[in-house]
Amino acid sequence: MRALIVTAVAAERDAVVRGLGRAAAEAVAPTEVALPGGVLHRLEWSGAPALTVDVTAAGVGPAAAAAGSATALTAAALAHAPYDLAVSAGIGGGFTGPAGAQAAPRAPLGSVVIADAVVAADLGAETADGFAAVTDLGFGTVEHLPPAALVAAAAEAVHAVRGTVLTVSTVTGSAERTAELLRRHPRAAAEAMEGFGVAEAAAAQSVPVLEVRAISNAVGPRDRAAWRIGEALEALAVAFGNLVPVLRTWTLEPGAGPDFVDREGIRQ
Ligand SMILES: O=C(O)c1cccc(C(=O)CC[C@H]2O[C@@H](n3cnc4c(=O)[nH]cnc43)[C@H](O)[C@@H]2O)c1
């Protein structure tokens, strides 16, 4: 099993590497592999089932995430050692308000969210009737679906909240925008800025995706002083320590591939 983990910043990458390194006594110290425009921090577990995990910090936002992911995925494929899984990981904002009538998932500070849907929340157009997603305009997709069995196993191992993780290019900073996002995405548990970029790059090479977010702040009116980044980075490290056995043993069900939702809203 070979997994690529993509974070935005070095502090997130280091937390993931730290957590993975704590997971097993036989873990080899990370080695560095240079790529054009980036560096992979590689951890390898030999023995059956073997596991190789490459962790890279690709930058903030969906474009940087897609570019960094595509570089690593392509380098691996050309070296005849393709990845089996791409993971978007880092801190994120949690939808922390009271659960609504539909019992939407809620993610308090310090909790971990595993995405069962990776959704581009602001990829589209403003129209006289409100926001229209690119799929409403006849283009592409705005939703990637991680493998359900992997989501279930990962969420159980990490005691994580399961729900939609939104990818936004602008961090939400008002109650109005928070309400609008929840109206459009009632199952949203968290928002971050990279998941959809990693998912698009992975889907282009038929690689499944997972997204893991440790909650550093509440989505809502901007209050940077209230962000709990240190606690979230430690929660991220603990989560990746607990994910090692899941990554070692997970295999994609035969015939299953990366899923996305097409412009008619049909799972492909
Ligand atoms: O200042 C630091 O020490 C520090 C350490 C680690 C990470 C950061 C970041 O600012 C990471 C930015 C990253 O975090 C995600 N994020 C976190 N909260 C939100 C949010 O409410 N809405 C959207 N994104 C959020 C995002 O993926 C950024 O890339 C700083």
mmCIF file of C-alpha atoms and ligand atoms in Angstrom:
data_model
loop_
_atom_site.group_PDB
_atom_site.id
_atom_site.type_symbol
_atom_site.label_atom_id
_atom_site.label_comp_id
_atom_site.label_asym_id
_atom_site.label_seq_id
_atom_site.Cartn_x
_atom_site.Cartn_y
_atom_site.Cartn_z
ATOM 1 C CA MET A 1 0.000 0.000 0.000
ATOM 2 C CA ARG A 2 1.392 3.399 -0.998
ATOM 3 C CA ALA A 3 -0.282 6.566 0.269
ATOM 4 C CA LEU A 4 0.357 10.223 -0.520
ATOM 5 C CA ILE A 5 -0.597 12.710 2.198
ATOM 6 C CA VAL A 6 -0.838 16.366 1.175
ATOM 7 C CA THR A 7 -0.966 19.176 3.733
ATOM 8 C CA ALA A 8 -0.996 22.919 3.169
ATOM 9 C CA VAL A 9 1.790 24.071 5.496
ATOM 10 C CA ALA A 10 4.938 22.590 7.027
ATOM 11 C CA ALA A 11 3.495 22.596 10.580
ATOM 12 C CA GLU A 12 0.695 20.281 9.412
ATOM 13 C CA ARG A 13 3.125 18.052 7.502
ATOM 14 C CA ASP A 14 5.349 17.773 10.573
ATOM 15 C CA ALA A 15 2.356 16.867 12.772
ATOM 16 C CA VAL A 16 1.346 14.099 10.351
ATOM 17 C CA VAL A 17 4.927 12.755 10.163
ATOM 18 C CA ARG A 18 5.224 12.915 13.969
ATOM 19 C CA GLY A 19 1.991 10.982 14.430
ATOM 20 C CA LEU A 20 2.864 8.353 11.846
ATOM 21 C CA GLY A 21 6.299 7.921 13.431
ATOM 22 C CA ARG A 22 4.764 7.235 16.849
ATOM 23 C CA ALA A 23 2.555 4.499 15.467
ATOM 24 C CA ALA A 24 4.863 1.542 15.373
ATOM 25 C CA ALA A 25 8.194 0.618 16.831
ATOM 26 C CA GLU A 26 9.425 -0.667 13.493
ATOM 27 C CA ALA A 27 8.774 2.603 11.663
ATOM 28 C CA VAL A 28 11.874 3.798 9.856
ATOM 29 C CA ALA A 29 12.859 7.451 10.372
ATOM 30 C CA PRO A 30 11.512 9.598 7.540
ATOM 31 C CA THR A 31 13.673 10.043 4.478
ATOM 32 C CA GLU A 32 13.387 13.007 2.109
ATOM 33 C CA VAL A 33 12.693 12.566 -1.593
ATOM 34 C CA ALA A 34 13.106 15.640 -3.786
ATOM 35 C CA LEU A 35 10.480 16.407 -6.423
ATOM 36 C CA PRO A 36 10.263 19.313 -8.866
ATOM 37 C CA GLY A 37 8.795 22.071 -6.688
ATOM 38 C CA GLY A 38 8.482 20.005 -3.527
ATOM 39 C CA VAL A 39 9.798 17.432 -1.068
ATOM 40 C CA LEU A 40 8.255 14.151 0.065
ATOM 41 C CA HIS A 41 8.828 13.014 3.656
ATOM 42 C CA ARG A 42 8.734 9.234 3.356
ATOM 43 C CA LEU A 43 7.972 6.679 6.082
ATOM 44 C CA GLU A 44 8.138 2.973 5.305
ATOM 45 C CA TRP A 45 6.910 -0.035 7.219
ATOM 46 C CA SER A 46 8.345 -3.301 5.953
ATOM 47 C CA GLY A 47 6.824 -6.682 6.705
ATOM 48 C CA ALA A 48 3.374 -7.747 5.692
ATOM 49 C CA PRO A 49 1.384 -5.777 4.886
ATOM 50 C CA ALA A 50 4.018 -3.248 3.837
ATOM 51 C CA LEU A 51 3.170 0.450 3.859
ATOM 52 C CA THR A 52 4.870 3.474 2.325
ATOM 53 C CA VAL A 53 3.545 6.928 3.213
ATOM 54 C CA ASP A 54 4.816 10.092 1.542
ATOM 55 C CA VAL A 55 3.882 13.394 3.203
ATOM 56 C CA THR A 56 4.254 16.748 1.477
ATOM 57 C CA ALA A 57 3.296 20.359 2.200
ATOM 58 C CA ALA A 58 2.002 21.760 -1.084
ATOM 59 C CA GLY A 59 0.749 25.201 -0.077
ATOM 60 C CA VAL A 60 -2.519 26.858 0.920
ATOM 61 C CA GLY A 61 -5.604 26.617 -1.297
ATOM 62 C CA PRO A 62 -7.036 24.202 -3.841
ATOM 63 C CA ALA A 63 -4.763 25.235 -6.719
ATOM 64 C CA ALA A 64 -1.530 24.700 -4.773
ATOM 65 C CA ALA A 65 -2.907 21.434 -3.422
ATOM 66 C CA ALA A 66 -3.816 20.182 -6.894
ATOM 67 C CA ALA A 67 -0.450 21.200 -8.354
ATOM 68 C CA GLY A 68 1.559 19.558 -5.576
ATOM 69 C CA SER A 69 -0.589 16.426 -5.634
ATOM 70 C CA ALA A 70 -0.354 16.095 -9.411
ATOM 71 C CA THR A 71 3.442 16.393 -9.293
ATOM 72 C CA ALA A 72 3.768 13.651 -6.677
ATOM 73 C CA LEU A 73 1.171 11.365 -8.296
ATOM 74 C CA THR A 74 2.781 11.705 -11.721
ATOM 75 C CA ALA A 75 6.315 11.144 -10.423
ATOM 76 C CA ALA A 76 5.161 7.968 -8.676
ATOM 77 C CA ALA A 77 3.292 6.692 -11.721
ATOM 78 C CA LEU A 78 6.276 7.302 -14.003
ATOM 79 C CA ALA A 79 8.490 5.429 -11.521
ATOM 80 C CA HIS A 80 6.083 2.448 -11.777
ATOM 81 C CA ALA A 81 5.195 2.830 -8.090
ATOM 82 C CA PRO A 82 1.783 4.536 -8.240
ATOM 83 C CA TYR A 83 -0.056 5.577 -5.102
ATOM 84 C CA ASP A 84 -3.105 3.592 -3.958
ATOM 85 C CA LEU A 85 -4.546 6.546 -2.046
ATOM 86 C CA ALA A 86 -4.211 10.337 -1.820
ATOM 87 C CA VAL A 87 -5.069 12.050 1.464
ATOM 88 C CA SER A 88 -5.744 15.739 2.058
ATOM 89 C CA ALA A 89 -4.843 16.456 5.683
ATOM 90 C CA GLY A 90 -4.517 19.407 8.008
ATOM 91 C CA ILE A 91 -6.371 21.677 10.341
ATOM 92 C CA GLY A 92 -9.788 23.046 9.469
ATOM 93 C CA GLY A 93 -12.763 25.038 10.588
ATOM 94 C CA GLY A 94 -15.584 23.084 12.232
ATOM 95 C CA PHE A 95 -19.306 23.657 11.951
ATOM 96 C CA THR A 96 -19.895 23.745 15.686
ATOM 97 C CA GLY A 97 -23.416 25.106 16.020
ATOM 98 C CA PRO A 98 -26.328 23.100 17.385
ATOM 99 C CA ALA A 99 -27.439 20.263 15.190
ATOM 100 C CA GLY A 100 -30.407 21.161 13.034
ATOM 101 C CA ALA A 101 -33.528 19.184 12.272
ATOM 102 C CA GLN A 102 -31.544 16.845 10.013
ATOM 103 C CA ALA A 103 -29.042 16.025 12.769
ATOM 104 C CA ALA A 104 -26.193 17.439 10.709
ATOM 105 C CA PRO A 105 -22.707 16.411 11.834
ATOM 106 C CA ARG A 106 -21.049 18.904 14.158
ATOM 107 C CA ALA A 107 -17.323 19.164 14.792
ATOM 108 C CA PRO A 108 -16.100 20.898 17.977
ATOM 109 C CA LEU A 109 -12.592 22.320 18.436
ATOM 110 C CA GLY A 110 -10.039 19.543 18.863
ATOM 111 C CA SER A 111 -12.194 16.938 17.145
ATOM 112 C CA VAL A 112 -11.196 15.177 13.935
ATOM 113 C CA VAL A 113 -13.368 14.990 10.834
ATOM 114 C CA ILE A 114 -13.133 12.296 8.156
ATOM 115 C CA ALA A 115 -14.824 13.405 4.938
ATOM 116 C CA ASP A 116 -17.421 11.144 3.401
ATOM 117 C CA ALA A 117 -17.761 13.797 0.672
ATOM 118 C CA VAL A 118 -15.154 16.321 -0.496
ATOM 119 C CA VAL A 119 -17.077 19.268 -1.913
ATOM 120 C CA ALA A 120 -16.006 22.446 -3.717
ATOM 121 C CA ALA A 121 -18.312 24.966 -2.033
ATOM 122 C CA ASP A 122 -17.501 28.108 -4.006
ATOM 123 C CA LEU A 123 -16.708 26.784 -7.486
ATOM 124 C CA GLY A 124 -19.388 28.305 -9.671
ATOM 125 C CA ALA A 125 -21.093 31.553 -10.556
ATOM 126 C CA GLU A 126 -23.248 34.149 -8.854
ATOM 127 C CA THR A 127 -26.559 34.453 -10.669
ATOM 128 C CA ALA A 128 -29.724 36.481 -10.174
ATOM 129 C CA ASP A 129 -31.127 33.372 -8.472
ATOM 130 C CA GLY A 130 -28.139 32.949 -6.180
ATOM 131 C CA PHE A 131 -25.086 30.716 -6.379
ATOM 132 C CA ALA A 132 -24.875 28.191 -9.227
ATOM 133 C CA ALA A 133 -22.314 25.400 -8.970
ATOM 134 C CA VAL A 134 -20.175 24.640 -12.046
ATOM 135 C CA THR A 135 -22.206 21.465 -12.457
ATOM 136 C CA ASP A 136 -25.331 23.651 -12.849
ATOM 137 C CA LEU A 137 -23.440 25.425 -15.637
ATOM 138 C CA GLY A 138 -22.706 22.112 -17.363
ATOM 139 C CA PHE A 139 -19.104 21.595 -16.273
ATOM 140 C CA GLY A 140 -17.175 18.941 -14.376
ATOM 141 C CA THR A 141 -17.910 18.016 -10.790
ATOM 142 C CA VAL A 142 -17.988 19.663 -7.374
ATOM 143 C CA GLU A 143 -18.027 16.493 -5.269
ATOM 144 C CA HIS A 144 -15.665 13.568 -4.790
ATOM 145 C CA LEU A 145 -16.615 10.568 -2.671
ATOM 146 C CA PRO A 146 -13.928 8.734 -0.690
ATOM 147 C CA PRO A 147 -14.313 4.929 -0.521
ATOM 148 C CA ALA A 148 -17.096 4.234 1.998
ATOM 149 C CA ALA A 149 -15.357 1.275 3.657
ATOM 150 C CA LEU A 150 -12.186 3.308 4.177
ATOM 151 C CA VAL A 151 -14.148 6.246 5.619
ATOM 152 C CA ALA A 152 -15.907 3.916 8.057
ATOM 153 C CA ALA A 153 -12.684 2.193 9.171
ATOM 154 C CA ALA A 154 -10.781 5.476 9.490
ATOM 155 C CA ALA A 155 -13.564 7.216 11.422
ATOM 156 C CA GLU A 156 -13.791 4.308 13.846
ATOM 157 C CA ALA A 157 -10.018 4.157 14.392
ATOM 158 C CA VAL A 158 -9.783 7.892 15.018
ATOM 159 C CA HIS A 159 -13.128 8.388 16.815
ATOM 160 C CA ALA A 160 -13.820 11.000 14.174
ATOM 161 C CA VAL A 161 -16.892 12.890 13.090
ATOM 162 C CA ARG A 162 -18.025 11.802 9.616
ATOM 163 C CA GLY A 163 -19.478 14.348 7.230
ATOM 164 C CA THR A 164 -18.993 16.571 4.237
ATOM 165 C CA VAL A 165 -15.804 18.644 4.220
ATOM 166 C CA LEU A 166 -16.159 21.792 2.156
ATOM 167 C CA THR A 167 -13.261 23.247 0.177
ATOM 168 C CA VAL A 168 -13.348 27.046 0.054
ATOM 169 C CA SER A 169 -10.939 29.564 -1.454
ATOM 170 C CA THR A 170 -11.968 32.180 1.105
ATOM 171 C CA VAL A 171 -12.119 31.282 4.811
ATOM 172 C CA THR A 172 -15.644 31.885 6.060
ATOM 173 C CA GLY A 173 -15.802 34.960 8.293
ATOM 174 C CA SER A 174 -19.436 35.756 9.021
ATOM 175 C CA ALA A 175 -22.567 34.190 10.469
ATOM 176 C CA GLU A 176 -24.402 34.912 7.200
ATOM 177 C CA ARG A 177 -21.902 33.000 5.075
ATOM 178 C CA THR A 178 -21.877 30.121 7.591
ATOM 179 C CA ALA A 179 -25.670 29.877 7.381
ATOM 180 C CA GLU A 180 -25.561 30.010 3.593
ATOM 181 C CA LEU A 181 -23.012 27.179 3.426
ATOM 182 C CA LEU A 182 -25.071 25.052 5.813
ATOM 183 C CA ARG A 183 -28.226 25.756 3.816
ATOM 184 C CA ARG A 184 -26.513 24.518 0.652
ATOM 185 C CA HIS A 185 -24.593 21.700 2.392
ATOM 186 C CA PRO A 186 -26.626 20.495 5.396
ATOM 187 C CA ARG A 187 -24.182 17.658 6.068
ATOM 188 C CA ALA A 188 -21.140 19.934 6.256
ATOM 189 C CA ALA A 189 -18.984 19.121 9.284
ATOM 190 C CA ALA A 190 -15.910 21.178 8.390
ATOM 191 C CA GLU A 191 -14.346 23.522 5.882
ATOM 192 C CA ALA A 192 -10.766 23.813 4.687
ATOM 193 C CA MET A 193 -9.007 25.015 1.564
ATOM 194 C CA GLU A 194 -7.326 22.042 -0.135
ATOM 195 C CA GLY A 195 -9.395 18.838 -0.191
ATOM 196 C CA PHE A 196 -11.057 19.350 -3.555
ATOM 197 C CA GLY A 197 -7.703 20.177 -5.180
ATOM 198 C CA VAL A 198 -6.148 16.941 -3.936
ATOM 199 C CA ALA A 199 -9.273 15.030 -4.987
ATOM 200 C CA GLU A 200 -9.261 16.439 -8.516
ATOM 201 C CA ALA A 201 -5.591 15.574 -9.020
ATOM 202 C CA ALA A 202 -6.162 12.070 -7.634
ATOM 203 C CA ALA A 203 -9.293 11.431 -9.694
ATOM 204 C CA ALA A 204 -7.423 12.425 -12.861
ATOM 205 C CA GLN A 205 -5.167 9.419 -12.218
ATOM 206 C CA SER A 206 -7.941 7.115 -10.898
ATOM 207 C CA VAL A 207 -6.558 7.254 -7.362
ATOM 208 C CA PRO A 208 -9.074 7.280 -4.476
ATOM 209 C CA VAL A 209 -9.044 10.168 -2.016
ATOM 210 C CA LEU A 210 -9.531 10.667 1.722
ATOM 211 C CA GLU A 211 -9.666 13.934 3.701
ATOM 212 C CA VAL A 212 -8.753 14.248 7.387
ATOM 213 C CA ARG A 213 -9.221 17.543 9.267
ATOM 214 C CA ALA A 214 -8.433 18.370 12.888
ATOM 215 C CA ILE A 215 -10.601 21.261 13.997
ATOM 216 C CA SER A 216 -8.702 24.391 15.040
ATOM 217 C CA ASN A 217 -11.529 26.931 14.947
ATOM 218 C CA ALA A 218 -15.243 27.331 14.541
ATOM 219 C CA VAL A 219 -16.581 28.336 11.135
ATOM 220 C CA GLY A 220 -18.216 31.703 11.673
ATOM 221 C CA PRO A 221 -17.405 35.344 12.443
ATOM 222 C CA ARG A 222 -13.627 35.752 12.180
ATOM 223 C CA ASP A 223 -11.821 35.491 15.532
ATOM 224 C CA ARG A 224 -8.214 34.489 14.775
ATOM 225 C CA ALA A 225 -7.269 34.778 18.460
ATOM 226 C CA ALA A 226 -9.676 31.921 19.221
ATOM 227 C CA TRP A 227 -7.985 29.462 16.822
ATOM 228 C CA ARG A 228 -6.490 26.544 18.743
ATOM 229 C CA ILE A 229 -3.806 25.567 16.250
ATOM 230 C CA GLY A 230 -1.500 23.753 18.675
ATOM 231 C CA GLU A 231 -4.296 21.517 19.980
ATOM 232 C CA ALA A 232 -5.493 20.799 16.455
ATOM 233 C CA LEU A 233 -1.992 19.868 15.257
ATOM 234 C CA GLU A 234 -1.655 17.448 18.181
ATOM 235 C CA ALA A 235 -5.085 15.957 17.374
ATOM 236 C CA LEU A 236 -3.898 15.565 13.765
ATOM 237 C CA ALA A 237 -0.761 13.737 14.932
ATOM 238 C CA VAL A 238 -2.747 11.387 17.169
ATOM 239 C CA ALA A 239 -5.191 10.710 14.329
ATOM 240 C CA PHE A 240 -2.442 9.684 11.921
ATOM 241 C CA GLY A 241 -0.865 7.424 14.530
ATOM 242 C CA ASN A 242 -4.203 5.647 14.806
ATOM 243 C CA LEU A 243 -4.650 5.520 11.035
ATOM 244 C CA VAL A 244 -1.502 3.469 10.376
ATOM 245 C CA PRO A 245 -3.164 0.056 10.940
ATOM 246 C CA VAL A 246 -6.090 1.143 8.742
ATOM 247 C CA LEU A 247 -3.771 2.236 5.930
ATOM 248 C CA ARG A 248 -1.738 -0.957 6.209
ATOM 249 C CA THR A 249 -4.712 -3.236 5.810
ATOM 250 C CA TRP A 250 -7.049 -1.278 3.523
ATOM 251 C CA THR A 251 -7.503 -2.343 -0.081
ATOM 252 C CA LEU A 252 -9.999 -0.949 -2.552
ATOM 253 C CA GLU A 253 -12.832 -3.376 -3.181
ATOM 254 C CA PRO A 254 -12.374 -5.085 -6.579
ATOM 255 C CA GLY A 255 -14.148 -3.125 -9.303
ATOM 256 C CA ALA A 256 -14.491 -0.007 -7.149
ATOM 257 C CA GLY A 257 -12.784 3.184 -8.260
ATOM 258 C CA PRO A 258 -12.709 6.778 -7.193
ATOM 259 C CA ASP A 259 -16.230 8.168 -7.161
ATOM 260 C CA PHE A 260 -17.462 11.592 -8.069
ATOM 261 C CA VAL A 261 -20.901 13.086 -8.514
ATOM 262 C CA ASP A 262 -21.632 14.119 -12.100
ATOM 263 C CA ARG A 263 -23.479 17.204 -13.256
ATOM 264 C CA GLU A 264 -26.808 15.346 -13.034
ATOM 265 C CA GLY A 265 -26.003 14.536 -9.418
ATOM 266 C CA ILE A 266 -25.385 10.877 -10.216
ATOM 267 C CA ARG A 267 -22.618 8.963 -8.440
ATOM 268 C CA GLN A 268 -20.049 7.754 -11.001
HETATM 269 O O1 LIG B 1 0.111 29.900 12.376
HETATM 270 C C1 LIG B 1 0.423 28.717 12.526
HETATM 271 O O2 LIG B 1 1.236 28.299 13.377
HETATM 272 C C2 LIG B 1 -0.230 27.703 11.674
HETATM 273 C C3 LIG B 1 0.089 26.383 11.841
HETATM 274 C C4 LIG B 1 -0.536 25.445 11.063
HETATM 275 C C5 LIG B 1 -1.483 25.845 10.116
HETATM 276 C C6 LIG B 1 -1.774 27.178 9.977
HETATM 277 C C7 LIG B 1 -2.751 27.628 9.003
HETATM 278 O O3 LIG B 1 -3.178 28.754 8.965
HETATM 279 C C8 LIG B 1 -3.199 26.595 8.056
HETATM 280 C C9 LIG B 1 -4.127 27.143 7.008
HETATM 281 C C10 LIG B 1 -4.982 25.987 6.588
HETATM 282 O O4 LIG B 1 -5.893 25.688 7.578
HETATM 283 C C11 LIG B 1 -7.090 25.328 7.035
HETATM 284 N N1 LIG B 1 -8.137 26.021 7.774
HETATM 285 C C12 LIG B 1 -8.148 26.135 9.110
HETATM 286 N N2 LIG B 1 -9.272 26.721 9.518
HETATM 287 C C13 LIG B 1 -9.991 27.009 8.423
HETATM 288 C C14 LIG B 1 -11.273 27.603 8.239
HETATM 289 O O5 LIG B 1 -11.988 27.986 9.168
HETATM 290 N N3 LIG B 1 -11.692 27.725 6.955
HETATM 291 C C15 LIG B 1 -10.951 27.291 5.913
HETATM 292 N N4 LIG B 1 -9.738 26.721 6.073
HETATM 293 C C16 LIG B 1 -9.273 26.564 7.308
HETATM 294 C C17 LIG B 1 -7.010 25.620 5.543
HETATM 295 O O6 LIG B 1 -7.030 24.401 4.858
HETATM 296 C C18 LIG B 1 -5.701 26.339 5.353
HETATM 297 O O7 LIG B 1 -4.894 25.836 4.354
HETATM 298 C C19 LIG B 1 -1.167 28.130 10.734
#
